Amino acid sequence: MKKKVLSVLLSAAMVASMLVGCGGGDTPAAPAADNAGSQDTASAGDEAGGDGVQEITWMFWDDLNATEDLISIGYRDTVERFNKDYAGKYHVNVVTTNLEEYYAKLNALVAAGETPDCFIVSPGPNLDVYVDPGVAADLTDYLKADGWLDTFNGGEGAFSQQTYDGKIYAVPLNIAAACVFYNTEMFEKAGITTMPTDWQGMLDACEKLQGAGYTPLTISAGTAWCLSMLAGYLCDSEGVDLAAIDSGNASWLDSNVVNATNKLVEISKYFQPTAAGDTNDVATANFYNEEAAMLIQGSWAIAQINGANPEFEDKCGVFAFPGTDGRVIAKSDSLAMSANTAHPEAVIAFMKYFTDDTAQKYTAEVGGKIPVTTVEYDASKAPAQLEYVMDVFGNAKSTFGFYNESMATTEAGACFDDAMVAIYLGTPVEEGLATVEDFYKNNVWNK
C-alpha cells in the first residue's frame, strides 16, 4: 500500500519546538564567524579541480564507509549518486567525524576559516550559533526560486525551526520522535501485556522485567544528551516551563524541577551497570543485542538497530514515553550552507539530492524516519517500527525539543547535561540543580 505522510501531522511536528540527535554530543561554545562579512576567506571546498570541476565539501557526524546505520548508508548513496550525475561539473568530498566530537571539530574549522561548504546541524541553539555570526548562508531565495520549498510538507511551516527574521538558514532532511523501544519477547516473558501510560506504570514494568532476570533499561550517561533527553521528558511531564526559566520568572530550584530530577534518580536503579561510561552507540547495541529490555531514544535509532541486527526488527516494539499528556520530543536533522562558499549553486544542487523523491523514499522505506517532503512511499517496505512511530506522532497533542537544544544558549544546554550526569552519579539533586541555577544567574539572567 502507498502511504503519504500527512501534511497536518508533519507540519505540527516541524512547527513545534524540535529537538533533535541526534546530532548533539557535548555542546561546545559558539564558533567565531568565518569572516562571514568578507569574501577574503574561502570555505573548505572553494578550489575548482584542474579539469574545471567545482569541488565542495560536506561535513557529517558519522563514518560513511564504516557505518551500519541505514540512514547514514542512504546519505552515502546520495553522495555517490550526486557525484555520478554531476561528473565533470560538481564533486562533493565528505569530511566525517564521530557524533560526540562533531560540533567541536566543525567549530574548529569555522575558526580556522575553513568552514565546510555544507554541514549537517540540528535546529535550535546548535543552529543559532552559525546564523548569528553569519557563518550559515540565507537559503530563502534558493528555496523559492524553482518551487523547491513547495515540495516540503507544510511549505514554509516545515522550516519554522530553521527560520530567523523571515529568512531560512537550513533545510530539514527528516523527522524523528523520541520514544521507548522495547523487546516484545522480554515484555511477554515478564508478564507485561499493556504498555505503560504513566510514571508508576513505567516503574512497575521495570520491576517486572528486573524480576524476570532482565536489565530493564539501557541508556548512555557517557553521551550526556541521552540522559538529558530522559530528564527532558521528566521535566516536561512535571510542567517545567523553559521559557519562564529563561526569562527569570521560574527557577531551576523550583519544586517541579526537583520532582522531575528525583524521578530520574528513581528510575536510574534500573539502568545497566555500565551506563555511566557507555556511549550512545554502546547503549543502543545493548538493546539490539538483547542485553536490555528497553531503550529510550529517538526514532533515528531504527536505522542503527536494523542496520546492525536486521533479525531483531520483528521483536522491536515502540511506545510513547509515558506520563507526558501526549507531548512528544521531535527532531529534524538539517543541512546548512557556508555563507562564504565559492560554489553556492553546487551546494544547493547537492542539498536538493537529500530531499528528492529517491532520498526521501529511502528515508521511510529503509531508514525508518519520517520524510519531510510530500513524497509517497510504500509502507509495506518500511521498517515495522516506523508504523509504531507514526502512531506515536498521530496520537501526539504537541511536540517539543531536546532540553539541551531548547535552552537559552548551547552553553546552558551543556550545563544542564553535565548536571544530570552528575546527579545520576550521586550528586544530591538540589546541589546538582544549583549548578544550573548559578549558570543562569551569571550567564543568562544578568545579560
Short mmCIF file of C-alpha atoms in Angstrom, two decimals:
data_model
loop_
_atom_site.label_atom_id
_atom_site.label_comp_id
_atom_site.label_asym_id
_atom_site.label_seq_id
_atom_site.Cartn_x
_atom_site.Cartn_y
_atom_site.Cartn_z
CA MET A 1 0.00 0.00 0.00
CA LYS A 2 1.18 3.50 -0.80
CA LYS A 3 1.29 5.82 2.16
CA LYS A 4 1.58 9.59 2.03
CA VAL A 5 2.78 11.33 5.17
CA LEU A 6 0.03 13.62 6.39
CA SER A 7 0.83 17.30 5.92
CA VAL A 8 -1.00 18.26 9.08
CA LEU A 9 0.95 15.76 11.16
CA LEU A 10 4.33 16.74 9.83
CA SER A 11 3.63 20.45 9.85
CA ALA A 12 2.64 20.22 13.50
CA ALA A 13 5.80 18.30 14.29
CA MET A 14 8.03 20.75 12.44
CA VAL A 15 6.32 23.94 13.62
CA ALA A 16 6.66 22.87 17.24
CA SER A 17 9.92 23.16 19.10
CA MET A 18 12.12 20.31 17.90
CA LEU A 19 14.99 18.66 19.43
CA VAL A 20 16.93 16.90 17.57
CA GLY A 21 20.06 13.86 17.59
CA CYS A 22 20.60 13.43 17.50
CA GLY A 23 23.12 15.36 16.39
CA GLY A 24 24.49 16.67 19.61
CA GLY A 25 27.37 15.32 21.76
CA ASP A 26 28.99 17.62 24.19
CA THR A 27 27.90 21.06 23.05
CA PRO A 28 30.82 23.47 22.51
CA ALA A 29 30.88 27.22 22.75
CA ALA A 30 29.64 29.23 19.80
CA PRO A 31 32.10 29.46 16.92
CA ALA A 32 33.63 32.68 15.73
CA ALA A 33 32.45 33.88 12.35
CA ASP A 34 34.39 32.65 9.35
CA ASN A 35 34.90 36.24 8.16
CA ALA A 36 31.29 35.97 7.03
CA GLY A 37 31.06 39.62 6.09
CA SER A 38 34.01 39.36 3.74
CA GLN A 39 34.78 37.21 0.74
CA ASP A 40 38.50 37.18 1.55
CA THR A 41 38.26 33.89 3.43
CA ALA A 42 37.43 30.88 1.28
CA SER A 43 35.41 27.94 2.56
CA ALA A 44 36.90 24.48 2.53
CA GLY A 45 35.88 23.45 -0.98
CA ASP A 46 36.46 26.67 -2.90
CA GLU A 47 39.07 25.49 -5.36
CA ALA A 48 37.92 24.06 -8.68
CA GLY A 49 39.69 20.97 -9.89
CA GLY A 50 42.20 21.19 -12.70
CA ASP A 51 39.54 19.94 -15.11
CA GLY A 52 37.16 22.73 -14.11
CA VAL A 53 35.09 20.61 -11.73
CA GLN A 54 33.74 22.61 -8.79
CA GLU A 55 34.84 20.82 -5.61
CA ILE A 56 32.74 21.26 -2.47
CA THR A 57 32.89 19.71 1.00
CA TRP A 58 30.17 18.30 3.22
CA MET A 59 30.72 17.61 6.94
CA PHE A 60 28.76 14.81 8.60
CA TRP A 61 28.69 13.14 12.02
CA ASP A 62 29.21 9.50 11.02
CA ASP A 63 31.80 7.48 9.09
CA LEU A 64 30.05 6.78 5.79
CA ASN A 65 32.46 3.99 4.89
CA ALA A 66 32.30 2.04 8.15
CA THR A 67 28.74 2.76 9.28
CA GLU A 68 25.98 0.19 9.67
CA ASP A 69 23.38 2.92 10.27
CA LEU A 70 20.86 2.72 7.44
CA ILE A 71 20.21 6.47 7.29
CA SER A 72 23.95 7.13 7.03
CA ILE A 73 24.21 4.49 4.32
CA GLY A 74 21.42 6.31 2.49
CA TYR A 75 23.39 9.55 2.76
CA ARG A 76 26.42 7.76 1.32
CA ASP A 77 24.28 6.62 -1.60
CA THR A 78 23.10 10.21 -2.08
CA VAL A 79 26.69 11.45 -2.24
CA GLU A 80 27.61 8.78 -4.78
CA ARG A 81 24.52 9.50 -6.87
CA PHE A 82 25.26 13.23 -6.88
CA ASN A 83 28.89 12.76 -7.86
CA LYS A 84 27.92 10.38 -10.67
CA ASP A 85 25.16 12.59 -12.05
CA TYR A 86 27.29 15.75 -11.91
CA ALA A 87 30.55 14.16 -13.05
CA GLY A 88 32.64 16.76 -14.84
CA LYS A 89 30.73 19.66 -13.25
CA TYR A 90 30.46 19.28 -9.46
CA HIS A 91 32.07 16.93 -6.95
CA VAL A 92 31.45 16.68 -3.21
CA ASN A 93 34.10 15.50 -0.76
CA VAL A 94 32.88 14.27 2.61
CA VAL A 95 34.50 15.19 5.94
CA THR A 96 33.35 12.82 8.68
CA THR A 97 33.79 12.58 12.42
CA ASN A 98 32.02 10.79 15.25
CA LEU A 99 28.85 12.19 16.74
CA GLU A 100 30.32 13.20 20.08
CA GLU A 101 33.10 15.32 18.55
CA TYR A 102 31.15 16.76 15.63
CA TYR A 103 30.41 20.29 16.78
CA ALA A 104 33.82 20.82 18.37
CA LYS A 105 35.52 19.84 15.10
CA LEU A 106 33.11 21.87 12.98
CA ASN A 107 33.72 24.93 15.13
CA ALA A 108 37.48 24.45 14.84
CA LEU A 109 37.16 24.53 11.05
CA VAL A 110 35.00 27.66 11.24
CA ALA A 111 37.55 29.38 13.48
CA ALA A 112 40.33 28.43 11.06
CA GLY A 113 38.47 29.94 8.11
CA GLU A 114 37.81 26.51 6.63
CA THR A 115 34.05 26.19 7.07
CA PRO A 116 32.74 23.24 5.03
CA ASP A 117 30.61 24.32 2.09
CA CYS A 118 27.75 22.26 3.51
CA PHE A 119 27.31 20.85 7.02
CA ILE A 120 24.67 18.98 8.99
CA VAL A 121 23.19 20.69 12.04
CA SER A 122 20.28 20.40 14.47
CA PRO A 123 17.69 23.20 14.79
CA GLY A 124 17.70 25.38 17.89
CA PRO A 125 20.78 26.81 19.62
CA ASN A 126 23.05 24.48 17.63
CA LEU A 127 21.91 26.33 14.51
CA ASP A 128 21.72 29.75 16.20
CA VAL A 129 25.47 29.82 16.68
CA TYR A 130 26.03 29.60 12.93
CA VAL A 131 23.27 32.02 11.95
CA ASP A 132 24.04 34.82 14.43
CA PRO A 133 27.69 35.41 13.39
CA GLY A 134 26.91 34.95 9.69
CA VAL A 135 28.55 31.54 9.21
CA ALA A 136 25.41 29.98 7.67
CA ALA A 137 24.01 31.34 4.41
CA ASP A 138 20.47 32.58 3.80
CA LEU A 139 18.77 29.89 1.69
CA THR A 140 15.39 31.58 1.22
CA ASP A 141 15.81 32.68 -2.39
CA TYR A 142 17.18 29.28 -3.43
CA LEU A 143 14.20 27.50 -1.88
CA LYS A 144 11.68 29.79 -3.54
CA ALA A 145 13.36 30.08 -6.93
CA ASP A 146 12.06 26.93 -8.60
CA GLY A 147 9.35 25.54 -6.32
CA TRP A 148 11.74 23.53 -4.15
CA LEU A 149 10.10 24.88 -0.99
CA ASP A 150 6.68 23.70 -2.16
CA THR A 151 7.83 20.07 -2.17
CA PHE A 152 8.03 20.10 1.64
CA ASN A 153 5.11 19.05 3.81
CA GLY A 154 3.57 22.23 5.13
CA GLY A 155 5.52 24.51 2.81
CA GLU A 156 7.21 27.27 4.81
CA GLY A 157 5.82 25.73 8.00
CA ALA A 158 8.33 22.92 7.62
CA PHE A 159 11.11 25.47 8.17
CA SER A 160 9.91 27.16 11.35
CA GLN A 161 12.91 25.99 13.38
CA GLN A 162 15.31 26.94 10.59
CA THR A 163 13.89 30.46 10.08
CA TYR A 164 15.31 33.67 11.57
CA ASP A 165 13.73 37.08 10.91
CA GLY A 166 11.86 35.64 7.97
CA LYS A 167 14.92 34.05 6.37
CA ILE A 168 15.59 30.31 6.09
CA TYR A 169 19.09 29.12 7.02
CA ALA A 170 18.86 25.32 6.87
CA VAL A 171 16.99 22.56 5.04
CA PRO A 172 15.36 19.75 7.07
CA LEU A 173 16.03 16.19 5.94
CA ASN A 174 13.68 14.01 8.01
CA ILE A 175 11.66 13.89 11.22
CA ALA A 176 12.19 11.65 14.23
CA ALA A 177 10.45 11.23 17.58
CA ALA A 178 11.94 10.20 20.91
CA CYS A 179 10.14 7.02 22.00
CA VAL A 180 10.58 3.96 24.17
CA PHE A 181 11.82 0.97 22.17
CA TYR A 182 11.15 -2.37 23.83
CA ASN A 183 11.87 -6.06 23.35
CA THR A 184 8.47 -7.67 22.82
CA GLU A 185 9.68 -11.14 23.84
CA MET A 186 11.13 -9.88 27.12
CA PHE A 187 7.93 -7.99 27.90
CA GLU A 188 5.86 -11.10 27.21
CA LYS A 189 8.05 -13.31 29.38
CA ALA A 190 7.90 -10.72 32.17
CA GLY A 191 4.10 -10.78 32.02
CA ILE A 192 3.69 -7.22 30.70
CA THR A 193 0.66 -7.21 28.42
CA THR A 194 -0.09 -3.48 28.19
CA MET A 195 2.38 -0.66 27.66
CA PRO A 196 2.93 1.86 30.48
CA THR A 197 0.96 5.08 30.13
CA ASP A 198 2.04 6.82 33.33
CA TRP A 199 5.13 7.04 35.52
CA GLN A 200 4.05 4.39 38.00
CA GLY A 201 3.30 2.05 35.14
CA MET A 202 6.83 2.61 33.82
CA LEU A 203 8.32 1.78 37.20
CA ASP A 204 6.09 -1.29 37.53
CA ALA A 205 7.25 -2.53 34.11
CA CYS A 206 10.88 -2.05 35.13
CA GLU A 207 10.27 -4.00 38.33
CA LYS A 208 8.64 -6.89 36.45
CA LEU A 209 11.46 -7.01 33.91
CA GLN A 210 14.08 -7.00 36.63
CA GLY A 211 12.19 -9.73 38.47
CA ALA A 212 12.24 -11.82 35.30
CA GLY A 213 16.02 -11.54 35.16
CA TYR A 214 16.34 -8.78 32.56
CA THR A 215 18.08 -5.41 32.64
CA PRO A 216 15.04 -3.15 32.28
CA LEU A 217 16.62 -0.13 30.61
CA THR A 218 19.79 0.71 28.68
CA ILE A 219 20.89 4.32 28.47
CA SER A 220 24.05 6.35 27.95
CA ALA A 221 25.37 8.78 30.52
CA GLY A 222 28.72 8.72 28.74
CA THR A 223 26.97 10.58 25.90
CA ALA A 224 25.30 13.18 28.09
CA TRP A 225 22.44 14.22 25.80
CA CYS A 226 20.98 10.71 26.00
CA LEU A 227 20.48 11.03 29.74
CA SER A 228 19.27 14.62 29.48
CA MET A 229 16.69 13.55 26.86
CA LEU A 230 15.12 11.35 29.53
CA ALA A 231 15.43 14.23 32.01
CA GLY A 232 13.72 16.50 29.49
CA TYR A 233 10.72 14.18 29.26
CA LEU A 234 10.51 14.09 33.05
CA CYS A 235 10.79 17.87 33.36
CA ASP A 236 8.09 18.40 30.74
CA SER A 237 5.79 15.90 32.46
CA GLU A 238 6.17 17.95 35.66
CA GLY A 239 5.22 21.15 33.84
CA VAL A 240 8.65 22.78 33.78
CA ASP A 241 8.46 25.89 31.58
CA LEU A 242 11.80 26.60 29.89
CA ALA A 243 10.62 29.96 28.56
CA ALA A 244 9.72 31.04 32.09
CA ILE A 245 13.12 29.93 33.34
CA ASP A 246 14.91 31.73 30.50
CA SER A 247 13.08 34.96 31.34
CA GLY A 248 13.83 34.65 35.05
CA ASN A 249 10.20 34.01 36.02
CA ALA A 250 10.95 30.47 37.18
CA SER A 251 13.92 28.75 38.77
CA TRP A 252 15.90 25.57 38.33
CA LEU A 253 15.32 25.01 42.05
CA ASP A 254 11.53 25.08 41.80
CA SER A 255 9.71 22.03 43.14
CA ASN A 256 8.65 20.76 39.71
CA VAL A 257 12.28 20.62 38.52
CA VAL A 258 13.29 18.89 41.76
CA ASN A 259 10.45 16.38 41.38
CA ALA A 260 11.45 15.60 37.80
CA THR A 261 15.07 15.10 38.74
CA ASN A 262 14.12 12.86 41.64
CA LYS A 263 12.27 10.71 39.10
CA LEU A 264 15.48 10.45 37.09
CA VAL A 265 17.27 9.17 40.17
CA GLU A 266 14.37 6.82 40.90
CA ILE A 267 14.47 5.09 37.53
CA SER A 268 18.26 5.02 37.35
CA LYS A 269 18.34 1.92 39.56
CA TYR A 270 17.01 0.05 36.52
CA PHE A 271 19.83 1.17 34.19
CA GLN A 272 22.52 -1.22 33.03
CA PRO A 273 25.52 -1.21 35.44
CA THR A 274 27.82 0.34 32.82
CA ALA A 275 25.53 3.27 31.94
CA ALA A 276 27.91 5.87 33.39
CA GLY A 277 30.59 5.13 30.82
CA ASP A 278 28.59 3.69 27.94
CA THR A 279 28.37 5.81 24.80
CA ASN A 280 25.17 6.19 22.83
CA ASP A 281 26.32 3.50 20.38
CA VAL A 282 27.11 1.05 23.17
CA ALA A 283 23.81 1.68 24.95
CA THR A 284 21.89 1.16 21.72
CA ALA A 285 23.85 -2.02 21.00
CA ASN A 286 22.87 -3.31 24.44
CA PHE A 287 19.28 -3.13 23.26
CA TYR A 288 19.53 -4.72 19.82
CA ASN A 289 21.87 -7.39 21.20
CA GLU A 290 19.09 -8.22 23.68
CA GLU A 291 21.05 -7.31 26.79
CA ALA A 292 18.33 -4.92 27.98
CA ALA A 293 14.56 -4.72 27.55
CA MET A 294 14.07 -1.02 26.81
CA LEU A 295 15.86 1.87 25.13
CA ILE A 296 14.66 5.48 25.37
CA GLN A 297 15.92 7.01 22.15
CA GLY A 298 14.94 8.93 19.04
CA SER A 299 13.43 7.04 16.13
CA TRP A 300 16.65 7.69 14.22
CA ALA A 301 17.80 4.63 16.18
CA ILE A 302 15.64 2.45 13.89
CA ALA A 303 18.27 2.75 11.17
CA GLN A 304 21.03 1.84 13.61
CA ILE A 305 19.13 -1.06 15.18
CA ASN A 306 18.00 -2.63 11.91
CA GLY A 307 21.31 -1.99 10.21
CA ALA A 308 23.27 -3.75 12.94
CA ASN A 309 20.83 -6.58 13.65
CA PRO A 310 18.15 -6.98 10.95
CA GLU A 311 16.67 -10.05 12.64
CA PHE A 312 15.79 -8.00 15.72
CA GLU A 313 13.22 -5.88 13.84
CA ASP A 314 10.44 -8.44 14.40
CA LYS A 315 10.73 -8.23 18.17
CA CYS A 316 11.31 -4.47 18.45
CA GLY A 317 8.22 -2.59 19.63
CA VAL A 318 7.76 1.13 20.24
CA PHE A 319 5.56 3.13 22.60
CA ALA A 320 5.29 6.77 23.61
CA PHE A 321 7.17 7.88 26.71
CA PRO A 322 4.55 7.61 29.48
CA GLY A 323 3.09 10.43 31.53
CA THR A 324 3.65 13.30 29.11
CA ASP A 325 -0.01 14.12 28.34
CA GLY A 326 0.51 13.48 24.66
CA ARG A 327 3.64 15.55 24.21
CA VAL A 328 6.49 14.10 22.15
CA ILE A 329 10.11 15.14 21.66
CA ALA A 330 10.63 15.67 17.92
CA LYS A 331 13.74 16.37 15.88
CA SER A 332 14.83 17.21 12.36
CA ASP A 333 18.39 16.95 11.09
CA SER A 334 19.14 19.81 8.71
CA LEU A 335 21.70 20.98 6.17
CA ALA A 336 23.27 24.44 6.22
CA MET A 337 25.48 26.14 3.63
CA SER A 338 28.57 28.23 4.34
CA ALA A 339 27.98 31.93 3.71
CA ASN A 340 31.45 32.01 2.15
CA THR A 341 31.22 29.10 -0.25
CA ALA A 342 32.53 29.94 -3.69
CA HIS A 343 30.13 27.44 -5.26
CA PRO A 344 26.62 28.02 -3.88
CA GLU A 345 24.96 26.53 -6.95
CA ALA A 346 26.86 23.28 -6.43
CA VAL A 347 25.91 23.19 -2.75
CA ILE A 348 22.23 23.84 -3.47
CA ALA A 349 22.25 21.11 -6.12
CA PHE A 350 23.77 18.77 -3.53
CA MET A 351 21.18 19.69 -0.88
CA LYS A 352 18.35 19.01 -3.31
CA TYR A 353 19.52 15.42 -3.69
CA PHE A 354 18.76 14.83 0.01
CA THR A 355 15.17 15.95 -0.47
CA ASP A 356 14.39 14.42 -3.87
CA ASP A 357 11.99 11.50 -4.16
CA THR A 358 14.74 8.88 -4.27
CA ALA A 359 16.30 10.03 -1.00
CA GLN A 360 13.01 10.68 0.78
CA LYS A 361 11.57 7.28 -0.16
CA TYR A 362 14.71 5.67 1.19
CA THR A 363 14.29 7.71 4.39
CA ALA A 364 10.98 5.96 5.08
CA GLU A 365 11.24 2.61 3.31
CA VAL A 366 14.71 1.71 4.54
CA GLY A 367 15.80 4.18 7.23
CA GLY A 368 12.56 4.25 9.18
CA LYS A 369 12.42 8.03 9.54
CA ILE A 370 9.54 10.26 8.51
CA PRO A 371 10.12 12.13 5.23
CA VAL A 372 9.89 15.92 5.17
CA THR A 373 8.50 16.15 1.64
CA THR A 374 5.18 15.18 0.08
CA VAL A 375 6.71 12.04 -1.41
CA GLU A 376 4.59 8.90 -1.44
CA TYR A 377 6.30 5.79 -0.12
CA ASP A 378 5.42 2.11 0.10
CA ALA A 379 4.56 1.49 3.74
CA SER A 380 4.87 -2.27 3.23
CA LYS A 381 8.58 -1.81 2.55
CA ALA A 382 9.23 0.40 5.57
CA PRO A 383 10.64 -0.95 8.85
CA ALA A 384 7.89 -2.16 11.17
CA GLN A 385 8.97 0.36 13.79
CA LEU A 386 8.10 3.30 11.53
CA GLU A 387 4.39 2.46 11.74
CA TYR A 388 4.66 2.48 15.54
CA VAL A 389 6.40 5.86 15.47
CA MET A 390 3.73 7.21 13.13
CA ASP A 391 1.14 6.09 15.68
CA VAL A 392 3.03 7.96 18.40
CA PHE A 393 3.01 11.10 16.25
CA GLY A 394 -0.62 10.56 15.28
CA ASN A 395 -1.67 10.48 18.93
CA ALA A 396 0.57 13.37 19.96
CA LYS A 397 -1.05 16.60 21.13
CA SER A 398 2.11 18.63 20.58
CA THR A 399 5.88 18.31 20.23
CA PHE A 400 8.84 19.87 21.97
CA GLY A 401 12.59 19.80 21.61
CA PHE A 402 15.58 18.28 23.31
CA TYR A 403 16.10 20.18 26.54
CA ASN A 404 19.76 20.82 25.87
CA GLU A 405 18.84 22.25 22.45
CA SER A 406 15.91 24.31 23.75
CA MET A 407 17.60 26.42 26.40
CA ALA A 408 18.85 29.99 26.25
CA THR A 409 22.26 29.06 24.82
CA THR A 410 24.24 25.99 23.81
CA GLU A 411 26.36 26.51 26.93
CA ALA A 412 23.23 26.43 29.09
CA GLY A 413 22.26 23.14 27.47
CA ALA A 414 25.71 21.70 28.13
CA CYS A 415 25.46 22.80 31.77
CA PHE A 416 22.12 21.00 32.10
CA ASP A 417 23.59 17.86 30.51
CA ASP A 418 26.51 17.88 32.92
CA ALA A 419 24.24 18.43 35.91
CA MET A 420 22.02 15.47 35.01
CA VAL A 421 25.05 13.20 34.66
CA ALA A 422 26.47 14.44 37.97
CA ILE A 423 23.16 13.79 39.73
CA TYR A 424 22.97 10.31 38.24
CA LEU A 425 26.49 9.67 39.53
CA GLY A 426 25.50 10.66 43.07
CA THR A 427 25.48 14.43 43.44
CA PRO A 428 22.44 15.42 45.56
CA VAL A 429 19.57 16.67 43.41
CA GLU A 430 19.40 20.20 44.82
CA GLU A 431 23.17 20.57 44.66
CA GLY A 432 23.28 19.48 41.04
CA LEU A 433 20.42 21.77 40.05
CA ALA A 434 22.13 24.65 41.85
CA THR A 435 24.95 24.48 39.30
CA VAL A 436 22.43 25.13 36.51
CA GLU A 437 20.79 27.88 38.57
CA ASP A 438 24.17 29.54 39.12
CA PHE A 439 24.96 29.33 35.41
CA TYR A 440 21.72 31.13 34.59
CA LYS A 441 22.39 33.79 37.22
CA ASN A 442 25.81 34.51 35.77
CA ASN A 443 25.22 33.99 32.06
CA VAL A 444 21.53 34.31 31.18
CA TRP A 445 19.52 36.40 33.62
CA ASN A 446 22.13 39.13 34.01
CA LYS A 447 22.79 39.56 30.29
#
